[in-house]
């Protein structure tokens, strides 16, 4: 009898790589997940669940606060803000509909037995990743056109075109998953190696992971990197030309005040551009690790790296509001206004006032006139005097 028991235990251990970790019997399922058959040690799963829940709470509060602040205060409401709101909505949906299940699965993956949830959760997860990156790409393109092609900026960024761009980001991110949703090119199902619901091979052995990675991740990243390379080149060239062609002139009495205002506007726009770059870099830091780990460690031999990758992926849903607070004073002021901090809210005044009820500019009228005109002057030094008259 003892020999038989030893043989059975040996068979159970050797079957770890082939047995699915979820079955319909709840008792057996609990034993498998909490027992040795799980590739993820229980302390590691408990730690991951706690961190995921903290990220979920932070993400819900931060993204909701950002949405309210951008909608309420005109001072921070411009074209870029429209795409940032879209980004925040995607992150809010991720925190409210995806993270609860992903948090629970570290402790008890029994929800994966419900097939509809095992299809819906990864569909939303991958879709929101696509929306987030496409929104960042849309903001980057906005910055690029504003600086490098300012002549057509006002024609492109009208209200209806901005709405169309945002709708496209959402539709494209989810429509490209429809073949997987229908099970004709990979399928959403339980992944026995990752012990979660994800994209797995269909009955013909096909999967759409590489296509989704190339279309929804690589291509937008290449566009973003290309736009920023051009942005920094244009700004550097314009500043060099301005220094080269700068000549002492007699200023009018009103010029100093106007120059100060223009410098402030230019710095504000440049801060937004750098803030978007920080958002993109944080996106790469959060999403690349889990992508690399999944490609290198297909059989999950190192579960700790997978858990770390997932936690970084989750952190992407709450990191953007943190970046806004750190890098943009106007966003900090808007946040303070929403949460009722009267001392800071008192500074939301005069120029581009963000006080409720004050006159404000539309989404299509970005605060970019000065930065754009400065670049234009640098590129066309002969027209300096004419442009000075029009500003």
mmCIF file of C-alpha atoms in Angstrom:
data_model
loop_
_atom_site.group_PDB
_atom_site.id
_atom_site.type_symbol
_atom_site.label_atom_id
_atom_site.label_comp_id
_atom_site.label_asym_id
_atom_site.label_seq_id
_atom_site.Cartn_x
_atom_site.Cartn_y
_atom_site.Cartn_z
ATOM 1 C CA UNK A 1 0.000 0.000 0.000
ATOM 2 C CA UNK A 2 2.830 2.404 0.880
ATOM 3 C CA UNK A 3 4.439 1.710 -2.489
ATOM 4 C CA UNK A 4 1.154 2.451 -4.224
ATOM 5 C CA UNK A 5 0.833 5.771 -2.399
ATOM 6 C CA UNK A 6 4.375 6.746 -3.360
ATOM 7 C CA UNK A 7 3.683 5.935 -7.007
ATOM 8 C CA UNK A 8 0.521 8.041 -6.915
ATOM 9 C CA UNK A 9 2.350 11.012 -5.398
ATOM 10 C CA UNK A 10 5.049 10.709 -8.049
ATOM 11 C CA UNK A 11 2.435 10.674 -10.795
ATOM 12 C CA UNK A 12 0.739 13.734 -9.257
ATOM 13 C CA UNK A 13 4.010 15.688 -9.169
ATOM 14 C CA UNK A 14 5.043 14.736 -12.704
ATOM 15 C CA UNK A 15 1.652 15.813 -14.028
ATOM 16 C CA UNK A 16 2.061 19.446 -12.974
ATOM 17 C CA UNK A 17 3.009 20.560 -16.471
ATOM 18 C CA UNK A 18 0.005 18.946 -18.117
ATOM 19 C CA UNK A 19 -2.889 19.185 -15.670
ATOM 20 C CA UNK A 20 -5.090 22.251 -15.903
ATOM 21 C CA UNK A 21 -5.226 24.062 -12.588
ATOM 22 C CA UNK A 22 -8.962 24.688 -12.686
ATOM 23 C CA UNK A 23 -11.687 22.089 -12.745
ATOM 24 C CA UNK A 24 -15.392 22.277 -12.183
ATOM 25 C CA UNK A 25 -15.332 20.530 -8.828
ATOM 26 C CA UNK A 26 -14.878 23.314 -6.288
ATOM 27 C CA UNK A 27 -13.274 21.114 -3.619
ATOM 28 C CA UNK A 28 -10.738 19.649 -6.007
ATOM 29 C CA UNK A 29 -10.125 23.100 -7.478
ATOM 30 C CA UNK A 30 -9.339 24.574 -4.073
ATOM 31 C CA UNK A 31 -6.937 21.757 -3.260
ATOM 32 C CA UNK A 32 -5.122 22.177 -6.558
ATOM 33 C CA UNK A 33 -4.767 25.957 -6.311
ATOM 34 C CA UNK A 34 -3.734 25.939 -2.661
ATOM 35 C CA UNK A 35 -1.650 22.807 -2.921
ATOM 36 C CA UNK A 36 1.610 21.911 -4.584
ATOM 37 C CA UNK A 37 0.150 21.750 -8.069
ATOM 38 C CA UNK A 38 0.016 25.549 -8.286
ATOM 39 C CA UNK A 39 3.134 27.025 -9.832
ATOM 40 C CA UNK A 40 2.732 30.126 -7.683
ATOM 41 C CA UNK A 41 3.582 29.722 -3.963
ATOM 42 C CA UNK A 42 0.787 30.773 -1.609
ATOM 43 C CA UNK A 43 2.762 33.604 0.113
ATOM 44 C CA UNK A 44 3.587 35.039 -3.299
ATOM 45 C CA UNK A 45 -0.059 34.895 -4.363
ATOM 46 C CA UNK A 46 -1.218 36.520 -1.120
ATOM 47 C CA UNK A 47 1.289 39.343 -1.550
ATOM 48 C CA UNK A 48 0.223 39.831 -5.187
ATOM 49 C CA UNK A 49 -3.456 39.942 -4.228
ATOM 50 C CA UNK A 50 -2.859 42.616 -1.567
ATOM 51 C CA UNK A 51 -0.780 44.779 -3.905
ATOM 52 C CA UNK A 52 -3.323 44.379 -6.723
ATOM 53 C CA UNK A 53 -6.158 45.501 -4.434
ATOM 54 C CA UNK A 54 -4.163 48.562 -3.307
ATOM 55 C CA UNK A 55 -3.461 49.417 -6.950
ATOM 56 C CA UNK A 56 -7.150 48.999 -7.767
ATOM 57 C CA UNK A 57 -8.229 51.414 -5.014
ATOM 58 C CA UNK A 58 -5.560 53.960 -5.961
ATOM 59 C CA UNK A 59 -6.418 53.688 -9.655
ATOM 60 C CA UNK A 60 -10.148 54.142 -9.111
ATOM 61 C CA UNK A 61 -9.641 57.234 -6.939
ATOM 62 C CA UNK A 62 -6.854 58.786 -9.047
ATOM 63 C CA UNK A 63 -8.484 58.341 -12.443
ATOM 64 C CA UNK A 64 -11.910 59.484 -11.240
ATOM 65 C CA UNK A 65 -10.320 62.564 -9.674
ATOM 66 C CA UNK A 66 -8.509 63.331 -12.934
ATOM 67 C CA UNK A 67 -11.661 62.984 -15.031
ATOM 68 C CA UNK A 68 -13.604 65.330 -12.744
ATOM 69 C CA UNK A 69 -10.734 67.837 -12.583
ATOM 70 C CA UNK A 70 -10.272 67.991 -16.368
ATOM 71 C CA UNK A 71 -14.005 68.364 -16.962
ATOM 72 C CA UNK A 72 -14.534 70.948 -14.226
ATOM 73 C CA UNK A 73 -11.642 73.374 -14.650
ATOM 74 C CA UNK A 74 -11.100 75.129 -18.016
ATOM 75 C CA UNK A 75 -7.475 75.988 -17.212
ATOM 76 C CA UNK A 76 -6.433 72.373 -17.792
ATOM 77 C CA UNK A 77 -8.976 71.693 -20.526
ATOM 78 C CA UNK A 78 -7.377 71.601 -23.970
ATOM 79 C CA UNK A 79 -6.958 69.150 -26.843
ATOM 80 C CA UNK A 80 -4.478 66.999 -24.936
ATOM 81 C CA UNK A 81 -6.904 66.870 -22.007
ATOM 82 C CA UNK A 82 -9.576 65.280 -24.225
ATOM 83 C CA UNK A 83 -7.288 62.327 -24.933
ATOM 84 C CA UNK A 84 -6.116 62.208 -21.319
ATOM 85 C CA UNK A 85 -9.748 61.865 -20.226
ATOM 86 C CA UNK A 86 -10.102 58.936 -22.641
ATOM 87 C CA UNK A 87 -6.967 57.407 -21.143
ATOM 88 C CA UNK A 88 -8.322 57.862 -17.621
ATOM 89 C CA UNK A 89 -11.654 56.281 -18.553
ATOM 90 C CA UNK A 90 -9.817 53.233 -19.943
ATOM 91 C CA UNK A 91 -7.770 52.928 -16.752
ATOM 92 C CA UNK A 92 -10.897 53.374 -14.613
ATOM 93 C CA UNK A 93 -12.670 50.589 -16.501
ATOM 94 C CA UNK A 94 -9.601 48.379 -16.049
ATOM 95 C CA UNK A 95 -9.539 49.024 -12.296
ATOM 96 C CA UNK A 96 -13.267 48.478 -11.830
ATOM 97 C CA UNK A 97 -13.931 45.509 -14.129
ATOM 98 C CA UNK A 98 -10.618 43.678 -14.595
ATOM 99 C CA UNK A 99 -8.537 44.151 -11.461
ATOM 100 C CA UNK A 100 -11.153 42.717 -9.038
ATOM 101 C CA UNK A 101 -11.054 39.354 -10.840
ATOM 102 C CA UNK A 102 -7.301 39.449 -11.389
ATOM 103 C CA UNK A 103 -6.849 40.151 -7.673
ATOM 104 C CA UNK A 104 -9.105 37.297 -6.615
ATOM 105 C CA UNK A 105 -7.427 34.813 -8.926
ATOM 106 C CA UNK A 106 -4.196 35.015 -6.912
ATOM 107 C CA UNK A 107 -6.080 33.628 -3.918
ATOM 108 C CA UNK A 108 -8.868 31.618 -5.530
ATOM 109 C CA UNK A 109 -9.253 31.232 -9.292
ATOM 110 C CA UNK A 110 -12.673 29.601 -9.068
ATOM 111 C CA UNK A 111 -14.254 32.492 -10.988
ATOM 112 C CA UNK A 112 -12.449 31.119 -14.060
ATOM 113 C CA UNK A 113 -14.956 28.236 -14.029
ATOM 114 C CA UNK A 114 -17.582 30.728 -15.208
ATOM 115 C CA UNK A 115 -16.891 30.690 -18.919
ATOM 116 C CA UNK A 116 -18.502 34.042 -19.660
ATOM 117 C CA UNK A 117 -16.180 35.753 -17.156
ATOM 118 C CA UNK A 118 -13.172 33.872 -18.505
ATOM 119 C CA UNK A 119 -13.938 35.420 -21.901
ATOM 120 C CA UNK A 120 -14.959 38.903 -20.749
ATOM 121 C CA UNK A 121 -12.051 39.619 -18.371
ATOM 122 C CA UNK A 122 -9.158 39.056 -20.833
ATOM 123 C CA UNK A 123 -11.166 40.772 -23.581
ATOM 124 C CA UNK A 124 -11.429 43.888 -21.405
ATOM 125 C CA UNK A 125 -7.815 43.550 -20.236
ATOM 126 C CA UNK A 126 -6.308 43.467 -23.720
ATOM 127 C CA UNK A 127 -8.778 46.060 -24.994
ATOM 128 C CA UNK A 128 -7.886 48.566 -22.313
ATOM 129 C CA UNK A 129 -4.182 48.080 -22.965
ATOM 130 C CA UNK A 130 -4.860 48.943 -26.603
ATOM 131 C CA UNK A 131 -6.984 51.987 -25.753
ATOM 132 C CA UNK A 132 -4.341 53.279 -23.336
ATOM 133 C CA UNK A 133 -1.466 53.041 -25.785
ATOM 134 C CA UNK A 134 -3.508 54.414 -28.695
ATOM 135 C CA UNK A 135 -4.577 57.365 -26.523
ATOM 136 C CA UNK A 136 -0.944 58.087 -25.654
ATOM 137 C CA UNK A 137 -0.114 57.858 -29.363
ATOM 138 C CA UNK A 138 -2.950 60.281 -30.185
ATOM 139 C CA UNK A 139 -1.645 62.801 -27.623
ATOM 140 C CA UNK A 140 1.878 62.450 -28.996
ATOM 141 C CA UNK A 141 0.673 63.042 -32.556
ATOM 142 C CA UNK A 142 -1.201 66.109 -31.263
ATOM 143 C CA UNK A 143 2.039 67.467 -29.763
ATOM 144 C CA UNK A 144 3.909 66.681 -32.985
ATOM 145 C CA UNK A 145 1.431 68.470 -35.269
ATOM 146 C CA UNK A 146 1.244 71.424 -32.889
ATOM 147 C CA UNK A 147 5.021 71.938 -33.050
ATOM 148 C CA UNK A 148 6.078 70.662 -36.461
ATOM 149 C CA UNK A 149 2.973 71.398 -38.603
ATOM 150 C CA UNK A 150 1.248 74.235 -36.787
ATOM 151 C CA UNK A 151 -0.238 75.574 -40.037
ATOM 152 C CA UNK A 152 -2.758 72.735 -40.227
ATOM 153 C CA UNK A 153 -3.231 72.300 -36.466
ATOM 154 C CA UNK A 154 -6.455 74.309 -36.150
ATOM 155 C CA UNK A 155 -7.936 72.537 -39.181
ATOM 156 C CA UNK A 156 -7.321 69.061 -37.773
ATOM 157 C CA UNK A 157 -8.185 69.545 -34.109
ATOM 158 C CA UNK A 158 -11.803 70.573 -34.278
ATOM 159 C CA UNK A 159 -14.348 69.116 -31.878
ATOM 160 C CA UNK A 160 -15.803 66.562 -34.267
ATOM 161 C CA UNK A 161 -12.378 65.340 -35.384
ATOM 162 C CA UNK A 162 -11.191 64.994 -31.802
ATOM 163 C CA UNK A 163 -14.294 62.935 -30.987
ATOM 164 C CA UNK A 164 -13.675 60.769 -34.064
ATOM 165 C CA UNK A 165 -10.071 60.131 -33.005
ATOM 166 C CA UNK A 166 -11.115 59.066 -29.511
ATOM 167 C CA UNK A 167 -13.847 56.785 -30.863
ATOM 168 C CA UNK A 168 -11.329 55.245 -33.264
ATOM 169 C CA UNK A 169 -8.945 54.451 -30.372
ATOM 170 C CA UNK A 170 -11.686 52.546 -28.556
ATOM 171 C CA UNK A 171 -13.162 50.782 -31.576
ATOM 172 C CA UNK A 172 -9.828 49.684 -33.007
ATOM 173 C CA UNK A 173 -8.596 48.311 -29.677
ATOM 174 C CA UNK A 174 -11.644 46.080 -29.289
ATOM 175 C CA UNK A 175 -12.568 45.284 -32.900
ATOM 176 C CA UNK A 176 -9.154 43.730 -33.601
ATOM 177 C CA UNK A 177 -9.958 41.204 -30.844
ATOM 178 C CA UNK A 178 -13.234 40.063 -32.434
ATOM 179 C CA UNK A 179 -11.662 37.040 -34.249
ATOM 180 C CA UNK A 180 -10.283 35.842 -30.903
ATOM 181 C CA UNK A 181 -13.609 36.543 -29.210
ATOM 182 C CA UNK A 182 -15.350 34.360 -31.801
ATOM 183 C CA UNK A 183 -12.715 31.630 -31.421
ATOM 184 C CA UNK A 184 -11.633 31.683 -35.077
ATOM 185 C CA UNK A 185 -8.104 32.979 -34.345
ATOM 186 C CA UNK A 186 -7.066 31.867 -30.928
ATOM 187 C CA UNK A 187 -9.616 32.097 -28.110
ATOM 188 C CA UNK A 188 -10.161 33.536 -24.662
ATOM 189 C CA UNK A 189 -9.961 30.695 -22.174
ATOM 190 C CA UNK A 190 -8.197 29.480 -19.047
ATOM 191 C CA UNK A 191 -4.418 29.265 -19.406
ATOM 192 C CA UNK A 192 -3.260 26.371 -17.235
ATOM 193 C CA UNK A 193 0.329 27.633 -17.153
ATOM 194 C CA UNK A 194 -0.444 31.215 -16.144
ATOM 195 C CA UNK A 195 -3.382 30.078 -13.979
ATOM 196 C CA UNK A 196 -5.589 32.853 -15.288
ATOM 197 C CA UNK A 197 -7.901 33.573 -18.199
ATOM 198 C CA UNK A 198 -5.990 34.764 -21.254
ATOM 199 C CA UNK A 199 -5.562 34.159 -24.984
ATOM 200 C CA UNK A 200 -4.844 30.489 -25.737
ATOM 201 C CA UNK A 201 -4.564 28.459 -28.923
ATOM 202 C CA UNK A 202 -7.772 27.494 -30.683
ATOM 203 C CA UNK A 203 -8.682 23.997 -31.900
ATOM 204 C CA UNK A 204 -6.398 24.447 -34.913
ATOM 205 C CA UNK A 205 -3.415 25.497 -32.827
ATOM 206 C CA UNK A 206 -3.581 29.160 -33.837
ATOM 207 C CA UNK A 207 -3.248 32.191 -31.567
ATOM 208 C CA UNK A 208 -3.616 35.930 -32.169
ATOM 209 C CA UNK A 209 -1.124 37.050 -29.510
ATOM 210 C CA UNK A 210 1.641 38.009 -31.943
ATOM 211 C CA UNK A 211 -0.749 39.923 -34.181
ATOM 212 C CA UNK A 212 -2.237 41.834 -31.251
ATOM 213 C CA UNK A 213 1.229 42.576 -29.884
ATOM 214 C CA UNK A 214 2.466 43.902 -33.240
ATOM 215 C CA UNK A 215 -0.680 45.866 -34.086
ATOM 216 C CA UNK A 216 -1.665 47.150 -30.672
ATOM 217 C CA UNK A 217 1.779 47.625 -29.123
ATOM 218 C CA UNK A 218 4.738 47.733 -31.513
ATOM 219 C CA UNK A 219 3.227 49.974 -34.208
ATOM 220 C CA UNK A 220 1.915 52.643 -31.770
ATOM 221 C CA UNK A 221 5.278 52.601 -29.965
ATOM 222 C CA UNK A 222 7.144 53.176 -33.234
ATOM 223 C CA UNK A 223 4.800 56.087 -34.073
ATOM 224 C CA UNK A 224 5.303 57.620 -30.615
ATOM 225 C CA UNK A 225 9.095 57.309 -30.747
ATOM 226 C CA UNK A 226 9.156 58.793 -34.269
ATOM 227 C CA UNK A 227 6.966 61.743 -33.240
ATOM 228 C CA UNK A 228 9.092 62.538 -30.213
ATOM 229 C CA UNK A 229 12.296 62.327 -32.222
ATOM 230 C CA UNK A 230 10.835 64.892 -34.625
ATOM 231 C CA UNK A 231 9.515 67.083 -31.782
ATOM 232 C CA UNK A 232 12.884 67.338 -30.066
ATOM 233 C CA UNK A 233 14.648 67.938 -33.383
ATOM 234 C CA UNK A 234 12.269 70.775 -34.325
ATOM 235 C CA UNK A 235 12.481 72.417 -30.906
ATOM 236 C CA UNK A 236 16.272 72.149 -30.830
ATOM 237 C CA UNK A 237 16.577 73.544 -34.372
ATOM 238 C CA UNK A 238 14.189 76.420 -33.660
ATOM 239 C CA UNK A 239 16.045 77.448 -30.521
ATOM 240 C CA UNK A 240 19.362 77.334 -32.369
ATOM 241 C CA UNK A 241 17.987 79.523 -35.156
ATOM 242 C CA UNK A 242 16.542 81.995 -32.686
ATOM 243 C CA UNK A 243 19.907 82.365 -30.977
ATOM 244 C CA UNK A 244 21.624 82.732 -34.349
ATOM 245 C CA UNK A 245 19.294 85.415 -35.699
ATOM 246 C CA UNK A 246 18.672 87.228 -32.424
ATOM 247 C CA UNK A 247 19.416 90.990 -32.719
ATOM 248 C CA UNK A 248 18.971 93.753 -30.143
ATOM 249 C CA UNK A 249 15.823 95.734 -30.907
ATOM 250 C CA UNK A 250 13.910 98.530 -29.219
ATOM 251 C CA UNK A 251 10.920 97.031 -27.474
ATOM 252 C CA UNK A 252 7.602 98.732 -27.081
ATOM 253 C CA UNK A 253 6.351 99.492 -23.554
ATOM 254 C CA UNK A 254 3.933 96.535 -23.759
ATOM 255 C CA UNK A 255 6.487 93.981 -24.979
ATOM 256 C CA UNK A 256 7.968 92.904 -21.592
ATOM 257 C CA UNK A 257 4.586 91.878 -20.204
ATOM 258 C CA UNK A 258 3.657 90.166 -23.436
ATOM 259 C CA UNK A 259 6.996 88.338 -23.576
ATOM 260 C CA UNK A 260 6.545 87.134 -20.004
ATOM 261 C CA UNK A 261 3.065 85.837 -20.808
ATOM 262 C CA UNK A 262 4.335 84.116 -23.957
ATOM 263 C CA UNK A 263 7.209 82.500 -22.083
ATOM 264 C CA UNK A 264 4.795 81.143 -19.464
ATOM 265 C CA UNK A 265 2.511 79.732 -22.160
ATOM 266 C CA UNK A 266 5.425 78.169 -23.994
ATOM 267 C CA UNK A 267 6.742 76.567 -20.814
ATOM 268 C CA UNK A 268 3.273 75.263 -20.016
ATOM 269 C CA UNK A 269 2.960 73.577 -23.410
ATOM 270 C CA UNK A 270 6.470 72.163 -23.178
ATOM 271 C CA UNK A 271 5.655 70.733 -19.729
ATOM 272 C CA UNK A 272 2.620 68.991 -21.205
ATOM 273 C CA UNK A 273 4.782 67.544 -23.978
ATOM 274 C CA UNK A 274 7.313 66.224 -21.463
ATOM 275 C CA UNK A 275 4.492 64.907 -19.305
ATOM 276 C CA UNK A 276 3.153 62.874 -22.226
ATOM 277 C CA UNK A 277 6.662 61.517 -22.800
ATOM 278 C CA UNK A 278 6.783 60.463 -19.137
ATOM 279 C CA UNK A 279 3.418 58.708 -19.546
ATOM 280 C CA UNK A 280 4.734 56.795 -22.551
ATOM 281 C CA UNK A 281 7.966 55.784 -20.787
ATOM 282 C CA UNK A 282 5.993 54.616 -17.744
ATOM 283 C CA UNK A 283 3.786 52.610 -20.097
ATOM 284 C CA UNK A 284 6.844 50.835 -21.500
ATOM 285 C CA UNK A 285 8.243 50.173 -18.017
ATOM 286 C CA UNK A 286 4.918 48.695 -16.909
ATOM 287 C CA UNK A 287 4.066 46.593 -19.973
ATOM 288 C CA UNK A 288 7.367 45.389 -21.397
ATOM 289 C CA UNK A 289 8.394 43.157 -18.439
ATOM 290 C CA UNK A 290 5.296 40.921 -18.562
ATOM 291 C CA UNK A 291 5.561 40.750 -22.362
ATOM 292 C CA UNK A 292 9.209 39.684 -22.212
ATOM 293 C CA UNK A 293 8.621 37.206 -19.384
ATOM 294 C CA UNK A 294 5.742 35.541 -21.229
ATOM 295 C CA UNK A 295 7.870 35.097 -24.357
ATOM 296 C CA UNK A 296 10.988 33.864 -22.534
ATOM 297 C CA UNK A 297 9.403 31.748 -19.783
ATOM 298 C CA UNK A 298 6.493 30.092 -21.591
ATOM 299 C CA UNK A 299 6.201 27.190 -19.125
ATOM 300 C CA UNK A 300 6.279 29.480 -16.058
ATOM 301 C CA UNK A 301 9.436 28.054 -14.506
ATOM 302 C CA UNK A 302 10.015 31.341 -12.670
ATOM 303 C CA UNK A 303 6.593 32.342 -11.244
ATOM 304 C CA UNK A 304 8.009 35.285 -9.295
ATOM 305 C CA UNK A 305 8.904 37.134 -12.495
ATOM 306 C CA UNK A 306 5.400 36.564 -13.845
ATOM 307 C CA UNK A 307 3.791 37.955 -10.700
ATOM 308 C CA UNK A 308 6.088 40.992 -10.774
ATOM 309 C CA UNK A 309 5.219 41.538 -14.441
ATOM 310 C CA UNK A 310 1.491 41.389 -13.718
ATOM 311 C CA UNK A 311 1.803 43.821 -10.810
ATOM 312 C CA UNK A 312 3.667 46.282 -13.033
ATOM 313 C CA UNK A 313 0.944 45.895 -15.647
ATOM 314 C CA UNK A 314 -1.684 46.660 -12.986
ATOM 315 C CA UNK A 315 0.348 49.627 -11.748
ATOM 316 C CA UNK A 316 0.038 51.212 -15.204
ATOM 317 C CA UNK A 317 -3.642 51.825 -14.456
ATOM 318 C CA UNK A 318 -2.876 54.180 -11.554
ATOM 319 C CA UNK A 319 0.511 55.697 -12.424
ATOM 320 C CA UNK A 320 -0.745 58.414 -14.795
ATOM 321 C CA UNK A 321 -2.498 60.569 -12.129
ATOM 322 C CA UNK A 322 0.730 60.378 -10.118
ATOM 323 C CA UNK A 323 2.647 61.714 -13.134
ATOM 324 C CA UNK A 324 0.126 64.534 -13.576
ATOM 325 C CA UNK A 325 0.572 65.600 -9.953
ATOM 326 C CA UNK A 326 4.372 65.496 -10.099
ATOM 327 C CA UNK A 327 4.892 67.179 -13.469
ATOM 328 C CA UNK A 328 2.084 69.723 -13.904
ATOM 329 C CA UNK A 329 1.236 72.533 -11.487
ATOM 330 C CA UNK A 330 -2.083 73.272 -13.198
ATOM 331 C CA UNK A 331 -3.198 69.671 -12.695
ATOM 332 C CA UNK A 332 -2.217 69.874 -9.029
ATOM 333 C CA UNK A 333 -4.299 73.013 -8.674
ATOM 334 C CA UNK A 334 -7.260 71.396 -10.413
ATOM 335 C CA UNK A 335 -7.026 68.361 -8.126
ATOM 336 C CA UNK A 336 -6.944 70.672 -5.122
ATOM 337 C CA UNK A 337 -10.028 72.434 -6.405
ATOM 338 C CA UNK A 338 -11.911 69.143 -6.731
ATOM 339 C CA UNK A 339 -11.038 67.884 -3.249
ATOM 340 C CA UNK A 340 -11.830 71.288 -1.708
ATOM 341 C CA UNK A 341 -8.397 72.552 -0.676
ATOM 342 C CA UNK A 342 -9.246 76.269 -0.433
ATOM 343 C CA UNK A 343 -5.654 77.470 -0.006
ATOM 344 C CA UNK A 344 -4.494 75.981 -3.306
ATOM 345 C CA UNK A 345 -7.822 76.529 -5.041
ATOM 346 C CA UNK A 346 -7.417 80.289 -4.478
ATOM 347 C CA UNK A 347 -4.516 80.235 -6.953
ATOM 348 C CA UNK A 348 -6.793 79.058 -9.778
ATOM 349 C CA UNK A 349 -7.258 82.514 -11.206
ATOM 350 C CA UNK A 350 -6.722 85.260 -13.801
ATOM 351 C CA UNK A 351 -4.868 83.920 -16.802
ATOM 352 C CA UNK A 352 -6.847 81.014 -18.233
ATOM 353 C CA UNK A 353 -8.882 81.032 -15.060
ATOM 354 C CA UNK A 354 -10.109 77.674 -13.970
ATOM 355 C CA UNK A 355 -12.607 78.943 -11.490
ATOM 356 C CA UNK A 356 -16.055 77.440 -12.069
ATOM 357 C CA UNK A 357 -18.229 79.542 -14.291
ATOM 358 C CA UNK A 358 -15.394 81.499 -15.881
ATOM 359 C CA UNK A 359 -15.027 81.842 -19.625
ATOM 360 C CA UNK A 360 -12.867 79.119 -21.166
ATOM 361 C CA UNK A 361 -11.534 77.890 -24.469
ATOM 362 C CA UNK A 362 -12.874 74.904 -26.373
ATOM 363 C CA UNK A 363 -11.042 71.614 -26.755
ATOM 364 C CA UNK A 364 -10.166 72.598 -30.285
ATOM 365 C CA UNK A 365 -8.448 75.823 -29.189
ATOM 366 C CA UNK A 366 -5.304 74.522 -27.523
ATOM 367 C CA UNK A 367 -3.064 76.835 -25.508
ATOM 368 C CA UNK A 368 -0.385 76.467 -28.129
ATOM 369 C CA UNK A 369 -0.319 79.767 -29.998
ATOM 370 C CA UNK A 370 2.815 81.088 -28.355
ATOM 371 C CA UNK A 371 4.860 77.920 -28.528
ATOM 372 C CA UNK A 372 3.920 77.422 -32.163
ATOM 373 C CA UNK A 373 4.567 81.029 -33.106
ATOM 374 C CA UNK A 374 7.959 80.885 -31.394
ATOM 375 C CA UNK A 375 8.967 77.884 -33.481
ATOM 376 C CA UNK A 376 7.603 79.592 -36.569
ATOM 377 C CA UNK A 377 9.631 82.746 -35.875
ATOM 378 C CA UNK A 378 12.757 80.669 -35.433
ATOM 379 C CA UNK A 379 12.183 78.900 -38.723
ATOM 380 C CA UNK A 380 11.379 82.114 -40.576
ATOM 381 C CA UNK A 381 13.582 84.831 -39.047
ATOM 382 C CA UNK A 382 12.878 87.221 -41.908
ATOM 383 C CA UNK A 383 9.237 87.467 -40.844
ATOM 384 C CA UNK A 384 9.959 88.252 -37.220
ATOM 385 C CA UNK A 385 8.652 91.799 -37.304
ATOM 386 C CA UNK A 386 5.443 90.842 -39.103
ATOM 387 C CA UNK A 387 4.663 88.060 -36.664
ATOM 388 C CA UNK A 388 5.378 90.330 -33.706
ATOM 389 C CA UNK A 389 2.598 92.577 -34.950
ATOM 390 C CA UNK A 390 0.087 89.717 -35.075
ATOM 391 C CA UNK A 391 0.731 88.197 -31.628
#
